Amino acid sequence: MGFLNPAYLAALAAVAIPLLIHILSRRRVPVINFSSLRFLQPSDRRSMKRVNLRRLFLLLLRMIGIALIVLAFTQPTMKGRLATLFPSESIRACCILLDRSYSMGLEQEGGSLFDEARRRVIEILGEYTPEDEVMIVLFDSSQEFLYRGRMDGPLIGELLSETVSSWGTTDLSGAFGAGIEMLDQARGGAKELYVVSDFQRSSLGLHRSSTAQSASGREREVGLSKHGEDPKDSGPIRIFLVPLKAESEMNVSIERVGVPRTAIHRGELASVELLVRNSGSGSSERFPLELYIDGRLVIEKEIVIKPNGYAKETFALPTERNGWIFGEAKKTPDRLRADDRRYFVLHVTGRVKVLLVADQSAFYLEQALEPEGVEGDIELMTRTYSGLTSTDLDGTDVVVLGPGGEPRQEDLVLLERFVESGGRMVVFIVPELASVADRLSAYPLSMDFPDLEEGFLTISEPTSGNRFLGPFDADDIEAMTKLRFLRAAVVSGVPDARGFLFFSSGSPFMWEERRGEGGCLFVAADPRPGSGDLVLSPYFLPLVQQSVLEVVRRGRSEEGIIIGEPLALPVAASGEMSVGLLQGLSAEGPETFIMSSVDQEEWFEGIGSGKGAVPVVGAPGFVAIESGGETLDVFAANVAGGAESELMPAPGEEVADSLGIEHWMTIEKGRSVEEAVRYAREGREITFGLIMAAALILVIESILSQAQFEGKSDVG
């Protein structure tokens, strides 16, 4: 037996009150012998014995009644077979957390782990009545309600039959915290939480949310609650872990696809690197690795991977056309098929035709765009501001405005039309081009050109994942942050989210904007010697070339995004955009399925606040973002891979420790859910039974006391 409020046990001293009253109320009467009554003494002694026995019995009833009332305040609980004699809670609240992450798709004899999980959920539901409240939550890296309401077996069974495992990873602590919070708000007398999962070690503590952290601080035990808690949070929660174990932990997965992050030109060989892992500890694995381009098999190679080992393979793929090339790496399917393939995108372009408008002071800028004696990515043509004509813009991809003059009014109108009709422009903001930048920008710019003879600006350390700096390594970036700028434009009015790089003062060094069908990239630096360290440094050429290639970039040559993560907003985006999932890869290209349509401003606000209409990809394939009939970006969407593919289940103790649970029950495979649940429920609170017993005893005491009083009256 246990007590929920043991402090009340001290009140058992009140049991002595009837005894003290009995002792203190006894009257001492003097004895006087009468000769005529001496023959009645034996009869009187027999009568007094009966009276005293009745008094002692009433005293005992009063003491037992008080003891039962005090014990009822302590809220005692019982375990064992005697607990079945006491009624259990009339209504229960049950929350079942069902793991649907991609590791649950592991195939084994009799179906997948997720199929087994659904069967276990049906078993659990068999322990509840139509009056009980049931909540079923599907979870991977997020949570989704499958059902909430009164127990309805047929309806829940139908909903479960339609669910499948997802492509996401596991956020166990986030789901657990959400389950605790939902049960805290439930109205049932008994609250029970079930976690049905394969409990991959990779899921422990990776996404620990604030909800889970607050939940983990509560005491959780079968039949245990804390005195003094808020009534909504005072109910005990029984926690059951239902692990699903794979028959074998062997798995081979494609972990990563590495593709070039710099421009790829038609006719070049694109280097594609595959990282494949054998997470099993049994034997080496031999299988063919295949690469497809636009649905056609182009390379097949047999590889061998040792147990717990990796294999890194590099392939050179031909690029026979411009535009996006859709790639797919595949291996022989095994029991976990979600990680047997991986998608990638290559963006192939021709040489970029660039028109530089500047005077002779832009010599270093000209050399950076097209180094003498080197055939690079840029085909350059130069003009002065006075010699610019509309014919010069025909066939031009990018116009670069450098120092040495200011466009005439008619030329500025011509350049605006060029951008709005789909052209691209790079503007170096020097004093003579301030009015041009102000006219081309959609933001209310405020520009200042301070004299920095007694000081200088530097470039701030960029945030991680800055796509503009993709071709640069960590040493290059560190060196660039040490460059000093003696002449630069200090600009305000540009949202931080639009900037690629920033000065140490906080003003933008470089940002991009969409205008019409085209776009502009603004650089707040003077590309002439004497303006600082940049022009004569080894980083001027790659920065200038990357600026041009970035502004004409239509897609990203990299592996892409992870399923379940929000899409990044294309910098050049504006207005209404559609997000499409491309599937059905073939030689004719993938088929497009529109996932969502979202406005640029809503997307932009959602990224900053963590809320709003930020699209999330839920399946592998290719994702395209379009606006006004133009494709802004194309991504490859893949499963996270890595730890989720290791198939390393954690024991119950490790799971409980990661969730902050002190008391729980594990329902292992092969153990009956009914048996485990009934065993956990044997510890029942018997307060109601004690109150009823105390009431019955006090009623009996009252009846007997009344009978004794009436008997005395008759004798009188």
XYZ file of C-alpha atoms in Angstrom:
716
model
C 0.000 0.000 0.000
C 1.139 3.531 -0.757
C -0.117 7.018 0.071
C -0.435 9.998 -2.240
C -0.706 12.437 0.713
C 1.289 10.764 3.516
C 1.415 14.008 5.537
C -2.161 13.324 6.691
C -1.022 10.154 8.480
C -0.145 12.333 11.471
C -3.862 12.951 11.899
C -4.292 9.310 12.944
C -3.671 10.597 16.463
C -7.298 11.729 16.333
C -8.251 8.063 16.759
C -7.461 8.480 20.477
C -10.088 11.204 20.946
C -13.076 8.837 21.539
C -10.931 6.817 23.959
C -9.981 9.918 25.962
C -13.602 11.045 26.090
C -14.635 7.571 27.276
C -12.035 7.521 30.046
C -12.651 11.055 31.252
C -16.442 10.702 31.245
C -16.529 7.690 33.554
C -18.213 8.659 36.888
C -17.047 7.336 40.255
C -20.174 6.516 42.393
C -19.861 5.619 46.110
C -21.006 2.088 47.007
C -23.687 1.732 49.740
C -24.806 -1.772 50.643
C -28.533 -2.383 51.225
C -29.467 -5.722 52.785
C -32.604 -5.991 50.658
C -30.626 -5.693 47.374
C -27.862 -8.186 48.046
C -29.734 -10.950 46.179
C -29.882 -8.743 42.988
C -26.083 -8.214 42.740
C -25.348 -11.294 40.539
C -28.059 -10.187 38.073
C -26.755 -6.615 38.015
C -23.185 -7.770 37.278
C -24.373 -9.802 34.277
C -26.348 -6.779 32.954
C -23.398 -4.405 33.365
C -21.124 -6.736 31.479
C -23.468 -6.552 28.468
C -23.637 -2.746 28.747
C -19.866 -2.422 28.992
C -19.322 -4.701 25.998
C -21.763 -2.578 23.967
C -19.957 0.581 25.065
C -16.591 -0.851 24.115
C -17.981 -1.944 20.730
C -19.328 1.565 20.074
C -15.972 3.022 21.141
C -14.189 0.713 18.703
C -16.574 1.684 15.869
C -15.956 5.386 16.517
C -12.190 4.907 16.502
C -12.295 2.831 13.284
C -14.552 5.421 11.610
C -12.162 8.254 12.447
C -9.171 6.165 11.260
C -10.868 5.449 7.917
C -11.708 9.131 7.392
C -8.081 10.109 8.075
C -6.791 7.381 5.729
C -9.136 8.617 3.010
C -7.421 12.032 3.176
C -4.052 10.327 2.577
C -5.380 8.913 -0.754
C -4.028 5.358 -0.302
C -3.315 3.066 -3.245
C -3.163 -0.716 -3.414
C -1.427 -3.218 -5.649
C -1.942 -6.904 -6.003
C -5.099 -8.951 -6.250
C -6.860 -7.013 -3.479
C -6.817 -3.936 -5.732
C -9.367 -5.592 -8.022
C -11.922 -5.360 -5.168
C -11.932 -1.568 -5.521
C -13.522 0.253 -8.447
C -11.104 1.870 -10.964
C -11.505 5.277 -12.598
C -14.663 5.536 -14.665
C -13.209 7.497 -17.629
C -9.676 7.302 -19.007
C -7.687 9.576 -21.320
C -5.269 7.832 -23.658
C -2.657 9.377 -25.980
C -0.822 7.133 -28.460
C 2.285 8.522 -30.177
C 2.861 6.544 -33.383
C 6.283 6.891 -35.017
C 6.030 7.204 -38.803
C 9.645 8.212 -39.610
C 11.250 6.565 -42.612
C 13.127 3.962 -40.522
C 9.669 2.544 -39.646
C 9.363 1.520 -43.310
C 11.911 -1.267 -42.726
C 10.557 -4.418 -44.390
C 10.630 -7.737 -42.555
C 8.686 -10.954 -42.474
C 4.997 -10.121 -42.161
C 5.276 -6.546 -43.403
C 7.066 -3.388 -42.328
C 7.760 -2.118 -38.826
C 5.006 0.434 -39.398
C 2.533 -2.388 -40.142
C 3.500 -3.975 -36.826
C 3.107 -0.605 -35.109
C -0.455 -0.274 -36.399
C -1.276 -3.733 -35.045
C 0.099 -2.771 -31.633
C -2.043 0.371 -31.633
C -5.146 -1.750 -32.299
C -4.168 -3.958 -29.323
C -3.817 -0.893 -27.095
C -7.221 0.437 -28.127
C -8.762 -2.857 -26.960
C -8.150 -1.740 -23.367
C -10.542 1.229 -23.627
C -14.306 1.676 -23.573
C -16.501 3.941 -25.739
C -16.582 6.437 -22.847
C -12.797 6.914 -22.814
C -11.028 9.779 -24.594
C -8.480 8.686 -27.213
C -5.820 10.763 -29.005
C -3.581 9.309 -31.732
C -0.654 11.412 -32.956
C 1.575 10.555 -35.910
C 5.087 11.926 -35.560
C 8.381 12.159 -37.409
C 10.192 15.511 -37.306
C 6.733 17.059 -36.738
C 3.430 15.933 -35.204
C 0.031 15.409 -36.835
C -3.289 14.413 -35.238
C -4.783 11.252 -36.702
C -7.733 11.056 -34.299
C -9.080 12.803 -31.203
C -12.366 12.007 -29.503
C -14.295 9.244 -27.788
C -13.095 5.708 -28.380
C -14.379 4.531 -31.787
C -12.592 1.334 -32.766
C -13.962 0.903 -36.322
C -13.292 4.521 -37.313
C -9.779 4.552 -35.836
C -9.005 1.229 -37.507
C -10.061 2.653 -40.868
C -7.891 5.752 -40.365
C -4.900 3.626 -39.348
C -5.241 1.444 -42.451
C -4.811 4.544 -44.625
C -1.615 5.771 -42.941
C 1.888 4.962 -44.168
C 5.383 5.717 -42.966
C 6.800 9.061 -44.071
C 10.154 10.223 -45.443
C 11.044 12.281 -42.366
C 13.394 11.759 -39.440
C 12.385 11.325 -35.790
C 11.794 14.042 -33.189
C 10.989 11.807 -30.224
C 11.310 14.401 -27.466
C 9.122 16.908 -29.333
C 6.376 14.310 -29.786
C 6.643 13.202 -26.151
C 6.323 16.762 -24.894
C 3.283 17.325 -27.105
C 1.682 14.123 -25.764
C 2.206 15.144 -22.131
C 0.734 18.575 -22.839
C -2.374 17.070 -24.475
C -2.951 14.693 -21.547
C -2.565 17.545 -19.077
C -5.517 19.214 -20.795
C -7.608 16.025 -20.976
C -10.543 15.489 -18.573
C -10.159 11.766 -17.941
C -9.568 10.503 -14.417
C -6.719 8.163 -15.431
C -4.240 9.307 -18.072
C -2.046 6.949 -20.068
C 0.611 7.701 -22.695
C 1.930 5.132 -25.171
C 4.986 5.684 -27.402
C 5.074 3.184 -30.277
C 8.423 3.475 -32.058
C 11.588 1.696 -33.147
C 13.417 4.129 -30.799
C 16.409 4.756 -33.024
C 19.338 6.066 -31.006
C 19.663 8.879 -33.542
C 16.278 10.270 -32.416
C 17.274 10.767 -28.779
C 17.949 14.369 -27.849
C 18.440 15.665 -31.423
C 15.347 17.896 -31.486
C 14.727 18.356 -27.755
C 12.034 21.004 -27.647
C 11.024 23.387 -24.904
C 7.725 21.543 -24.565
C 9.532 18.300 -23.893
C 11.910 19.952 -21.461
C 9.069 21.382 -19.402
C 7.282 18.043 -19.465
C 10.343 16.107 -18.370
C 10.469 17.975 -15.077
C 7.200 16.462 -13.876
C 7.031 13.335 -11.722
C 5.537 10.475 -13.673
C 4.697 7.139 -12.104
C 1.823 4.721 -12.119
C -0.530 6.026 -9.421
C 1.721 8.966 -8.463
C 0.871 12.666 -8.406
C 2.279 15.635 -6.506
C 0.358 17.377 -3.773
C -0.241 21.049 -4.431
C -0.103 20.947 -8.244
C -2.545 22.832 -10.422
C -5.727 20.738 -10.792
C -5.341 20.543 -14.586
C -1.843 19.090 -14.158
C -2.331 16.965 -11.052
C -3.438 13.709 -12.622
C -0.932 10.834 -12.703
C 0.224 9.777 -16.174
C 1.110 6.167 -16.798
C 3.787 5.906 -19.479
C 4.269 2.864 -21.693
C 7.147 2.445 -24.144
C 6.274 0.033 -26.965
C 9.516 -0.778 -28.849
C 9.475 -2.381 -32.293
C 12.698 -4.211 -33.038
C 13.962 -5.167 -36.473
C 14.832 -8.783 -37.151
C 18.204 -7.619 -38.485
C 20.046 -4.318 -38.084
C 21.941 -4.599 -41.387
C 21.383 -1.750 -43.873
C 23.262 -0.177 -46.786
C 22.380 3.410 -47.644
C 23.418 6.182 -50.032
C 24.384 8.860 -47.535
C 25.226 11.802 -49.775
C 25.636 13.007 -53.355
C 28.290 15.665 -53.904
C 27.986 17.785 -57.052
C 29.837 20.923 -58.253
C 28.802 24.182 -56.624
C 30.375 26.307 -59.364
C 29.093 26.933 -62.899
C 28.988 23.965 -65.255
C 29.226 24.643 -68.990
C 27.799 22.584 -71.783
C 30.213 19.896 -72.953
C 32.141 19.780 -69.669
C 32.325 16.697 -67.463
C 30.545 17.203 -64.151
C 32.142 15.410 -61.209
C 29.571 13.616 -59.022
C 30.676 11.993 -55.761
C 28.622 9.330 -53.964
C 29.071 8.322 -50.323
C 27.621 4.891 -49.521
C 27.545 3.287 -46.071
C 27.176 -0.256 -44.752
C 25.864 0.104 -41.191
C 25.698 -3.647 -40.587
C 28.322 -5.475 -38.550
C 27.907 -8.891 -40.145
C 29.537 -9.155 -43.557
C 30.682 -7.162 -46.570
C 28.045 -6.119 -49.071
C 28.441 -6.302 -52.862
C 25.917 -4.607 -55.174
C 25.679 -2.501 -58.347
C 25.552 1.300 -58.071
C 23.675 3.076 -60.881
C 23.579 6.691 -62.052
C 20.734 8.038 -64.173
C 20.650 11.334 -66.060
C 17.216 12.538 -67.216
C 15.887 9.014 -66.737
C 18.651 7.289 -68.743
C 21.160 4.900 -67.186
C 24.601 6.363 -67.922
C 26.892 4.583 -65.428
C 26.749 1.269 -63.573
C 29.486 0.035 -61.261
C 29.711 -2.823 -58.781
C 31.089 -1.872 -55.376
C 31.969 -3.753 -52.180
C 31.631 -2.216 -48.687
C 33.037 -3.741 -45.525
C 30.916 -3.994 -42.326
C 30.481 -0.621 -40.600
C 32.329 0.929 -43.521
C 31.983 3.610 -46.172
C 32.634 3.668 -49.913
C 33.259 6.910 -51.799
C 32.856 6.747 -55.570
C 33.409 9.602 -58.040
C 31.878 9.648 -61.508
C 32.374 12.055 -64.427
C 29.040 12.791 -66.127
C 28.777 14.405 -69.571
C 26.667 17.585 -69.869
C 25.171 17.651 -73.351
C 22.642 20.471 -72.988
C 22.052 23.736 -71.178
C 19.536 24.084 -68.363
C 18.709 21.763 -65.498
C 19.871 18.183 -65.665
C 18.022 15.815 -63.329
C 20.126 13.056 -61.788
C 19.430 10.013 -59.669
C 21.771 7.595 -57.880
C 20.359 4.151 -57.074
C 21.460 0.884 -55.539
C 19.877 -2.539 -55.261
C 16.862 -2.192 -52.925
C 17.210 -3.730 -49.481
C 14.802 -3.931 -46.538
C 14.925 -0.159 -45.905
C 14.183 1.299 -49.320
C 13.877 4.956 -48.331
C 17.661 5.460 -48.412
C 18.425 3.341 -51.504
C 18.273 6.293 -53.907
C 19.257 9.931 -53.920
C 18.425 12.774 -56.301
C 20.600 15.649 -57.491
C 20.407 18.576 -59.920
C 23.067 19.984 -62.248
C 22.646 23.438 -63.781
C 24.457 23.730 -67.107
C 25.022 27.057 -68.827
C 26.949 28.462 -71.766
C 29.404 31.346 -71.429
C 27.727 34.393 -69.919
C 27.666 37.416 -72.252
C 28.539 40.482 -70.173
C 28.479 44.153 -71.184
C 30.720 46.361 -69.019
C 29.763 50.051 -69.081
C 32.593 52.133 -67.568
C 35.642 54.246 -68.462
C 39.362 53.482 -68.312
C 39.417 53.729 -64.509
C 37.644 50.369 -64.467
C 40.685 48.534 -65.878
C 40.948 46.170 -62.903
C 37.218 45.431 -63.083
C 37.586 44.568 -66.773
C 40.503 42.237 -66.051
C 38.542 40.531 -63.275
C 35.622 39.870 -65.611
C 37.770 38.470 -68.431
C 41.404 37.796 -67.454
C 43.765 38.191 -70.388
C 44.776 34.910 -71.981
C 42.210 32.857 -70.030
C 38.965 31.449 -71.449
C 36.583 31.519 -68.533
C 32.855 31.601 -67.899
C 32.383 35.170 -69.184
C 32.394 36.587 -72.717
C 33.017 40.319 -72.251
C 32.150 43.404 -74.307
C 32.894 46.975 -73.080
C 31.260 50.340 -73.710
C 31.502 53.829 -72.254
C 28.464 55.651 -70.941
C 28.532 58.036 -73.899
C 28.720 55.221 -76.451
C 25.956 52.930 -75.157
C 23.247 51.988 -77.717
C 20.224 49.696 -77.692
C 22.006 47.351 -80.121
C 24.650 46.652 -77.458
C 22.003 45.028 -75.264
C 20.921 42.488 -77.885
C 22.018 39.031 -76.769
C 23.518 40.370 -73.528
C 22.950 38.360 -70.372
C 24.386 40.800 -67.806
C 25.163 44.512 -67.808
C 27.818 45.641 -65.329
C 27.770 49.344 -64.431
C 31.194 50.465 -63.244
C 32.811 53.834 -62.396
C 33.571 56.596 -64.862
C 30.289 58.252 -65.646
C 26.530 58.301 -65.306
C 23.969 57.018 -67.812
C 22.011 59.575 -69.743
C 18.304 59.727 -69.031
C 17.441 57.887 -72.265
C 20.090 55.238 -71.514
C 18.733 54.750 -68.010
C 15.267 54.110 -69.441
C 16.861 51.615 -71.851
C 18.605 49.788 -68.979
C 15.386 49.640 -66.948
C 13.574 48.003 -69.863
C 16.450 45.560 -70.270
C 16.113 44.421 -66.651
C 12.319 44.333 -66.596
C 12.255 42.167 -69.722
C 14.484 39.512 -68.125
C 18.010 40.936 -68.230
C 20.405 41.012 -65.281
C 22.507 43.889 -63.974
C 25.375 44.345 -61.512
C 25.771 47.879 -60.140
C 28.888 49.025 -58.281
C 27.630 51.839 -56.071
C 30.050 54.750 -56.463
C 29.021 58.416 -56.006
C 28.311 58.976 -59.727
C 25.971 55.920 -59.807
C 24.045 56.654 -56.593
C 21.040 57.985 -58.546
C 21.069 54.844 -60.730
C 21.007 52.549 -57.685
C 18.206 54.590 -56.127
C 16.122 54.299 -59.310
C 16.682 50.582 -59.873
C 16.137 49.500 -56.249
C 12.672 48.778 -54.894
C 13.738 49.875 -51.406
C 13.936 53.456 -50.048
C 17.733 53.633 -50.080
C 19.742 56.126 -48.068
C 23.363 56.299 -49.320
C 26.354 58.027 -47.804
C 29.978 58.082 -49.021
C 31.998 58.995 -45.899
C 35.680 59.951 -45.857
C 37.449 56.990 -44.249
C 40.999 58.361 -44.352
C 41.330 57.923 -40.594
C 39.502 54.610 -40.460
C 38.227 51.747 -42.554
C 35.435 49.196 -42.956
C 35.732 45.425 -43.122
C 33.389 42.655 -44.211
C 31.556 40.951 -41.334
C 31.869 37.218 -40.916
C 29.045 35.712 -43.018
C 26.409 33.363 -41.663
C 26.771 29.652 -42.302
C 25.125 28.316 -45.438
C 25.694 31.534 -47.424
C 25.160 30.293 -50.976
C 27.003 33.223 -52.572
C 30.221 32.073 -50.893
C 29.824 28.461 -52.056
C 33.036 28.443 -54.179
C 35.124 29.853 -51.298
C 36.623 27.766 -48.495
C 36.904 28.774 -44.828
C 40.407 30.215 -45.228
C 39.285 32.402 -48.148
C 36.331 33.738 -46.176
C 38.484 34.489 -43.141
C 40.989 36.364 -45.329
C 38.214 38.415 -46.967
C 36.935 39.556 -43.572
C 40.359 41.145 -42.955
C 40.316 43.288 -46.113
C 40.111 47.039 -45.398
C 37.829 49.406 -47.332
C 38.789 53.084 -47.426
C 36.032 54.111 -49.854
C 32.608 52.460 -49.764
C 28.919 53.288 -49.871
C 27.173 53.116 -46.513
C 23.622 52.112 -47.462
C 20.524 51.775 -45.296
C 16.973 50.717 -46.118
C 17.733 47.161 -47.343
C 16.184 44.272 -45.316
C 18.864 42.097 -43.726
C 17.341 38.945 -45.219
C 18.146 40.249 -48.726
C 21.860 40.741 -48.132
C 24.611 38.315 -49.136
C 27.414 40.093 -47.262
C 27.599 43.011 -44.813
C 30.152 45.552 -43.677
C 31.309 45.687 -40.077
C 29.104 48.792 -39.704
C 26.020 46.643 -40.390
C 25.284 48.188 -43.802
C 25.004 45.780 -46.763
C 28.073 45.062 -48.874
C 26.081 43.140 -51.485
C 22.377 42.396 -52.045
C 20.101 41.260 -54.867
C 16.619 42.362 -55.919
C 14.048 41.188 -58.414
C 12.767 43.760 -60.915
C 10.161 42.736 -63.440
C 11.337 39.541 -65.130
C 14.992 40.282 -64.384
C 17.088 41.292 -61.411
C 19.819 43.545 -60.084
C 22.760 42.836 -57.825
C 24.161 45.841 -55.958
C 27.753 46.009 -54.660
C 28.496 48.840 -52.204
C 32.220 48.974 -53.046
C 34.437 51.028 -55.369
C 36.229 48.716 -57.886
C 39.158 51.137 -58.394
C 42.645 51.051 -56.829
C 42.962 53.270 -53.814
C 39.564 52.293 -52.460
C 41.092 49.700 -50.155
C 42.663 46.241 -50.144
C 40.056 44.418 -52.234
C 40.975 45.444 -55.801
C 44.616 44.352 -55.547
C 43.876 41.232 -53.497
C 43.565 37.707 -54.934
C 39.861 37.736 -54.000
C 38.752 40.552 -56.314
C 38.560 38.383 -59.449
C 36.559 35.507 -57.887
C 34.203 37.942 -56.104
C 33.477 39.836 -59.328
C 32.960 36.670 -61.347
C 30.786 35.110 -58.653
C 28.671 38.286 -58.621
C 27.977 37.916 -62.342
C 27.346 34.169 -62.164
C 25.092 34.581 -59.116
C 22.865 37.138 -60.797
C 22.286 34.836 -63.807
C 21.958 31.707 -61.704
C 18.648 29.916 -62.316
C 19.251 26.951 -60.035
C 21.659 25.480 -57.582
C 24.204 22.823 -58.454
C 24.183 20.964 -55.171
C 22.441 18.015 -53.556
C 19.467 20.122 -52.509
C 17.238 20.131 -49.443
C 16.251 17.671 -46.742
C 12.664 16.444 -46.507
C 10.794 18.140 -43.673
C 12.823 21.338 -43.777
C 11.311 24.620 -45.061
C 12.326 25.846 -48.500
C 14.638 28.821 -48.785
C 13.160 31.899 -50.461
C 14.838 32.666 -53.811
C 16.542 36.031 -53.431
C 15.270 37.252 -56.787
C 11.674 36.291 -56.020
C 8.696 38.635 -56.045
C 4.928 38.441 -56.295
C 2.958 35.187 -56.464
C 5.000 31.994 -56.724
C 4.091 28.352 -57.215
C 6.018 25.466 -55.685
C 5.906 22.206 -57.630
C 7.110 18.696 -56.810
C 8.656 17.095 -59.885
C 8.338 13.312 -60.095
C 8.164 10.568 -62.705
C 11.728 11.100 -63.978
C 12.104 10.196 -67.651
C 13.961 11.271 -70.782
C 11.158 13.786 -71.410
C 11.734 15.321 -67.972
C 9.829 14.991 -64.696
C 6.113 15.576 -64.348
C 5.105 18.581 -62.228
C 2.658 18.438 -59.326
C 1.823 21.835 -57.824
C 2.245 21.600 -54.041
C 1.333 25.127 -53.054
C 1.032 28.715 -54.186
C 2.425 31.430 -51.946
C 3.034 35.159 -52.093
C 6.613 36.381 -51.814
C 5.839 38.718 -48.910
C 4.107 35.954 -46.902
C 7.060 33.648 -47.535
C 9.523 36.359 -46.563
C 7.655 37.109 -43.302
C 7.329 33.389 -42.522
C 11.077 32.836 -42.784
C 11.777 35.682 -40.357
C 9.152 34.714 -37.787
C 9.184 30.929 -38.074
C 5.495 31.105 -39.021
C 3.500 31.761 -42.142
C 3.316 30.199 -45.563
C 6.790 28.666 -45.866
C 6.463 25.502 -48.011
C 7.869 22.238 -46.650
C 8.704 19.289 -48.909
C 7.371 15.958 -47.685
C 8.590 13.474 -50.313
C 11.774 12.847 -52.329
C 12.074 14.158 -55.872
C 12.705 17.514 -57.491
C 11.178 20.825 -56.445
C 10.730 23.824 -58.748
C 9.858 27.379 -57.716
C 8.249 29.432 -60.449
C 7.023 33.001 -60.772
C 5.435 34.657 -63.778
C 6.164 31.685 -65.996
C 9.888 31.729 -65.116
C 11.607 29.013 -63.122
C 13.508 30.690 -60.301
C 15.074 27.665 -58.683
C 15.171 23.881 -58.778
C 16.065 21.667 -55.824
C 16.617 17.975 -55.265
C 14.716 16.777 -52.173
C 16.122 13.789 -50.282
C 15.721 11.974 -46.977
C 18.101 13.101 -44.256
C 20.051 9.846 -44.294
C 22.900 9.422 -41.863
C 21.947 8.454 -38.334
C 18.323 7.496 -39.157
C 19.651 4.785 -41.511
C 21.956 3.233 -38.912
C 19.152 1.063 -37.443
C 20.562 1.225 -33.914
C 17.664 0.913 -31.434
C 18.158 2.319 -27.942
C 17.175 0.334 -24.813
C 14.262 1.530 -22.692
C 16.515 2.943 -19.971
C 18.341 5.149 -22.494
C 15.062 6.327 -24.032
C 13.590 7.155 -20.624
C 16.726 9.017 -19.582
C 16.688 11.141 -22.746
C 13.039 12.065 -22.085
C 13.518 12.719 -18.367
C 11.215 9.865 -17.276
C 11.783 8.233 -13.897
C 8.985 5.625 -13.964
C 7.637 3.808 -17.005
C 6.751 0.361 -18.293
C 8.168 -1.256 -21.437
C 5.855 -3.532 -23.427
C 8.365 -5.701 -25.275
C 7.661 -7.562 -28.490
C 5.835 -10.793 -27.713
C 4.280 -9.480 -24.506
C 0.534 -9.002 -24.454
C -0.564 -5.377 -24.257
C -3.580 -6.458 -22.192
C -1.361 -8.189 -19.627
C 1.038 -5.238 -19.332
C -1.686 -2.612 -19.028
C -3.650 -4.559 -16.431
C -0.488 -5.102 -14.416
C 0.198 -1.361 -14.435
C -3.360 -0.535 -13.438
C -3.392 -2.833 -10.363
C -2.121 0.016 -8.226
C -5.532 1.621 -7.579
C -6.565 4.442 -5.306
C -8.977 3.154 -2.645
C -10.077 6.517 -1.226
C -13.684 6.053 -2.332
C -13.875 2.610 -0.716
C -12.533 3.945 2.574
C -15.024 6.806 2.611
C -17.908 4.399 2.004
C -16.639 2.059 4.766
C -16.277 4.964 7.222
C -19.797 6.132 6.423
C -21.194 2.630 6.952
C -19.429 2.251 10.300
C -20.641 5.646 11.517
C -24.224 4.752 10.532
C -24.001 1.487 12.487
C -22.542 3.365 15.458
C -25.372 5.859 15.318
C -28.048 3.118 15.247
C -26.479 1.250 18.144
C -26.080 4.425 20.194
C -29.738 5.305 19.637
C -30.824 1.818 20.679
C -28.768 2.053 23.862
C -30.256 5.431 24.696
C -33.824 4.153 24.219
C -33.047 1.139 26.407
C -31.944 3.388 29.245
C -35.127 5.463 28.908
C -37.330 2.380 29.227
C -35.507 1.282 32.351
C -35.978 4.704 33.888
